[in-house]
Coordinates of C-alpha atoms in Angstrom, one line a residue:
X348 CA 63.7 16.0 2.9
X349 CA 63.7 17.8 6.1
X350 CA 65.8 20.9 4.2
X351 CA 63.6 20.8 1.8
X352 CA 60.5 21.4 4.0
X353 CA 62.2 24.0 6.1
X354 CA 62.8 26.2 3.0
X355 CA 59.5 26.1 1.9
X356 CA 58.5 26.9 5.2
X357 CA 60.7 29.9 5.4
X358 CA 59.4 31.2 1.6
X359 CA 56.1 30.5 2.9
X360 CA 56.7 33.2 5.9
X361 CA 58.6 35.7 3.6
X362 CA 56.1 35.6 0.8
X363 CA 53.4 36.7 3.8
X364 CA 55.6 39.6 4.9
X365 CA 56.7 41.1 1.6
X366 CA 52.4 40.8 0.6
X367 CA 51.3 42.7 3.8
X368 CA 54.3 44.8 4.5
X369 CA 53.1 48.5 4.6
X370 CA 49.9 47.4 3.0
X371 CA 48.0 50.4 4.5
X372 CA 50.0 52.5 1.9
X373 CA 49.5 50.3 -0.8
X374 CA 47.9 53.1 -3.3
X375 CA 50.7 55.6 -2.7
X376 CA 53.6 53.5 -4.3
X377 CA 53.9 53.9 -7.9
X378 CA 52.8 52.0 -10.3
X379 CA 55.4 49.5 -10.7
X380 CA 55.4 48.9 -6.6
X381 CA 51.5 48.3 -6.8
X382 CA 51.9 45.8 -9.4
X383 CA 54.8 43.7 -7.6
X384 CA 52.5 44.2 -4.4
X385 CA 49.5 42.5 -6.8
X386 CA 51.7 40.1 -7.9
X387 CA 52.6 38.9 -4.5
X388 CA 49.6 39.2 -3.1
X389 CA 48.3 36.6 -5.9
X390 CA 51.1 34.1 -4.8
X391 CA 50.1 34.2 -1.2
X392 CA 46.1 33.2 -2.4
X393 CA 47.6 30.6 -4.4
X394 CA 49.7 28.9 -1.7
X395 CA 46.6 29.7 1.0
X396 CA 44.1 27.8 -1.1
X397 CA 46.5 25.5 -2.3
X398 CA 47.2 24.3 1.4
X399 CA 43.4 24.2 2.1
X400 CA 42.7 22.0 -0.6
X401 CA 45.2 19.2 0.4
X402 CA 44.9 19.8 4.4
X403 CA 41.3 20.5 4.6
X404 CA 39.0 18.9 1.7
X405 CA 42.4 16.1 0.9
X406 CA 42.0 17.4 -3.1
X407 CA 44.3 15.4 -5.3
X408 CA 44.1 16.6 -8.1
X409 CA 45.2 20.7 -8.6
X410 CA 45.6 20.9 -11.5
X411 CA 42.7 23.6 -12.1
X412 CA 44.4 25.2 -9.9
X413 CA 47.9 24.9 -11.2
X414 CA 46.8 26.7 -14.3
X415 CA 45.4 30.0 -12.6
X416 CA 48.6 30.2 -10.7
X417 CA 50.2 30.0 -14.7
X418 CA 47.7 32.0 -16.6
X419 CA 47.8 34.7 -13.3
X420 CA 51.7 34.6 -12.6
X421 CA 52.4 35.8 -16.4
X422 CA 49.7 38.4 -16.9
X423 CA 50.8 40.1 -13.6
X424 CA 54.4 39.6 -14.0
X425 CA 53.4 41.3 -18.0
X426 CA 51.6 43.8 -16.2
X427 CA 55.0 44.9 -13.8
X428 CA 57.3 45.1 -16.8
X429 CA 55.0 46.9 -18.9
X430 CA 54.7 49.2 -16.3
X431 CA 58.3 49.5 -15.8
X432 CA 59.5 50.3 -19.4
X433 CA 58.2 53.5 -21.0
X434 CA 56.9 51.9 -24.5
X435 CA 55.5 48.2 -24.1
X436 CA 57.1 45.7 -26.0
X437 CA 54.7 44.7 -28.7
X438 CA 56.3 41.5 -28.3
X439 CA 54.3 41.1 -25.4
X440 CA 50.9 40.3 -27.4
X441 CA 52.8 37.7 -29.5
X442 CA 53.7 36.3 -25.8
X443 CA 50.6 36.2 -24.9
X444 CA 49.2 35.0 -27.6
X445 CA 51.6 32.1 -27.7
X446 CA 50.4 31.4 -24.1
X447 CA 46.6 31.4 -24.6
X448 CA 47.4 28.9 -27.4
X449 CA 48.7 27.1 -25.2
X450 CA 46.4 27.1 -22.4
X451 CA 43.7 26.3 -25.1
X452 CA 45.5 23.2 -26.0
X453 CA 45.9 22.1 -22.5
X454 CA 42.5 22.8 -21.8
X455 CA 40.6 20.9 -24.6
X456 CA 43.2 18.1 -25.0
X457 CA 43.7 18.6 -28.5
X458 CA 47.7 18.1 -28.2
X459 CA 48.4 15.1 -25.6
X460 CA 52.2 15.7 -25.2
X461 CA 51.6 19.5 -24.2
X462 CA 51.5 19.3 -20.7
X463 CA 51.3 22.0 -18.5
X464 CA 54.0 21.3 -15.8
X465 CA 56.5 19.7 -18.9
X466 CA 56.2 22.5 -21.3
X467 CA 53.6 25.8 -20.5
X468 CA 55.4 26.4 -17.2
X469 CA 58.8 26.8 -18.7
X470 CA 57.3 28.3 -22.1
X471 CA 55.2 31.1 -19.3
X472 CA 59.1 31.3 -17.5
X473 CA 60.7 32.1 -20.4
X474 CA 58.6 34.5 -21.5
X475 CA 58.8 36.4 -18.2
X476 CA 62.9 35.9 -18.2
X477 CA 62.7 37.7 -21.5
X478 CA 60.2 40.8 -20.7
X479 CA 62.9 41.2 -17.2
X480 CA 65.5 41.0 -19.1
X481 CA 64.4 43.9 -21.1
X482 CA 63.5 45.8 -18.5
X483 CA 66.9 45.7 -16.7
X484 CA 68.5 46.3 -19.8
X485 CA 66.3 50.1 -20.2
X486 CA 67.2 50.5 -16.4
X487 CA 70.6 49.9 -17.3
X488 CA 70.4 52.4 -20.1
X489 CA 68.4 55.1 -18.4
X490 CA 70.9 55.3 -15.1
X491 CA 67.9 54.5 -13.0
X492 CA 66.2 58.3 -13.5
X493 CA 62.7 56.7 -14.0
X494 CA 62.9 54.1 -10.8
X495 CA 65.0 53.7 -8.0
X496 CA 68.0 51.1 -7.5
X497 CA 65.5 49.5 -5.2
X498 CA 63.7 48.8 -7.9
X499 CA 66.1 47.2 -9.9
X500 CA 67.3 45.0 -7.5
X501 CA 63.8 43.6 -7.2
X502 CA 63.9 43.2 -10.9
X503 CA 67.3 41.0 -10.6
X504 CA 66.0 39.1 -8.2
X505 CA 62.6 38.3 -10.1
X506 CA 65.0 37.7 -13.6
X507 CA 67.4 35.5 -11.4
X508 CA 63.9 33.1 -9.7
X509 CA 62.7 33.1 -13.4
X510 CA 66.0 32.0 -15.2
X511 CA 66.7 29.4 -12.9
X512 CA 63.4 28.0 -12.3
X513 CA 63.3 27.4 -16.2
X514 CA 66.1 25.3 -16.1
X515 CA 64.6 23.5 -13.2
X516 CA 61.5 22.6 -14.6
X517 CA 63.0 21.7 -17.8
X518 CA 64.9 19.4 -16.1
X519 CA 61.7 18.1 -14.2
X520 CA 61.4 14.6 -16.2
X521 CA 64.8 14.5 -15.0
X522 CA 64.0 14.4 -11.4
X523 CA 62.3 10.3 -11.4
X524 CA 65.7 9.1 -12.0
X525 CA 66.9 10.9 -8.8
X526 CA 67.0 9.4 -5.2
X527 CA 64.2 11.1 -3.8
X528 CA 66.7 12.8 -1.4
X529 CA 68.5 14.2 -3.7
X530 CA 65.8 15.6 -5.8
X531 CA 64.9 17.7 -2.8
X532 CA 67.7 19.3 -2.2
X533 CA 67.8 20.3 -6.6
X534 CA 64.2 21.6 -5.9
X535 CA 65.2 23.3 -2.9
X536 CA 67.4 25.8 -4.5
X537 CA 64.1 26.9 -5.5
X538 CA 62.9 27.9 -2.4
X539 CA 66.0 29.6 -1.4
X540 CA 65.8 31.3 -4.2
X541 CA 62.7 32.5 -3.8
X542 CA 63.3 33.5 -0.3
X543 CA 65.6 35.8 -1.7
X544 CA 63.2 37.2 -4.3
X545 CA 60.7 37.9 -1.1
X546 CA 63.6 39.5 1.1
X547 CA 64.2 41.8 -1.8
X548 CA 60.6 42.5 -2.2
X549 CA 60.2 43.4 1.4
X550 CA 63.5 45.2 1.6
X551 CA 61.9 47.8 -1.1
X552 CA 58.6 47.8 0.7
X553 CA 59.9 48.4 3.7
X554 CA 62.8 51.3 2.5
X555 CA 60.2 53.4 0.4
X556 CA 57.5 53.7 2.7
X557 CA 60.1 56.8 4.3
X558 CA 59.2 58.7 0.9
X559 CA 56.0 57.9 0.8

């Protein structure tokens, strides 16, 4: 378990540098770099409150909590592709609408086997897998004119984080059959994972501030 803690330490530290990094020129990026800054900045409140919550008031139950970090992860995530791509995939309001169905179900109990860490997270994943997927597919096409390679490796990255977190979550039930050992070193491939999605993200924060 001790592997598993040090990852989440060191995606703890690299999600705080890739949010502030440069953060002074925040408004001259373009679009698509304010929106991943958004986006990151979101995860950092999520794991800041999270960890006051357990350490501080010894909360639980966060699941209230678990469904902003949903519900906000897929809008903003929406919000970065749609900026990315020059015509926004109508697709994207059947996505969401899909979602808030969802959500409302979760919410009001009306379906008791929807749960939201069995079936909304992976549903909110896919979607997101699907909208990157487009977008490196009209990067792809375009030879990068309309945003830098930087850009698109931050895009791989996020696609890469989103394709194989589905799998892991769909695989979560999974998991209570597992020696507890070994089902943090599965979840830990997360974390590095997502270490490498922050090192990418601070990598282009860090390379475009010289033409800013």
């Amino acid at each position: 378990m001790l592997f598993l803690y040090v990852t989440i330490g060191i995606s703890n530290v690299m999600l705080f540098l890739a949010s502030i990094w440069n953060i002074k020129d925040h408004f001259k990026y373009s679009d698509p770099g304010r929106n991943l800054r958004m986006f990151l900045m979101f995860l950092l409140a999520i794991e800041i409150i999270s960890k006051l919550f357990i350490y501080l008031l010894y909360a639980t139950d966060m699941k209230f909590l678990f469904n902003i970090f949903v519900a906000g992860e897929l809008l903003l995530l929406t919000n970065f592709t749609n900026s990315l791509a020059p015509h926004k995939n109508q697709f994207s309001k059947l996505y969401l609408g899909i979602f808030l169905l969802l959500i409302a179900a979760s919410v009001f109990n009306e379906f008791q086997p929807i749960l939201w860490m069995k079936w909304i997270k992976p549903i909110s994943n896919i979607i997101i897998v699907l909208e990157l997927g487009r977008c490196l597919l009209f990067s792809l096409k375009a030879g990068y004119q309309n945003h830098s390679k930087k850009l698109f490796y931050v895009q791989f990255a996020l696609f890469l984080y989103y394709f194989v977190s589905t799998i892991l979550f769909l695989v979560l039930n999974q998991l209570q059959s597992l020696n507890i050992e070994y089902a943090g070193y599965l979840w830990s491939i997360n974390n590095i994972l997502s270490c490498s999605l922050y090192a990418v993200c601070l990598y282009y924060f860090y390379s475009t501030r010289k033409s800013i």
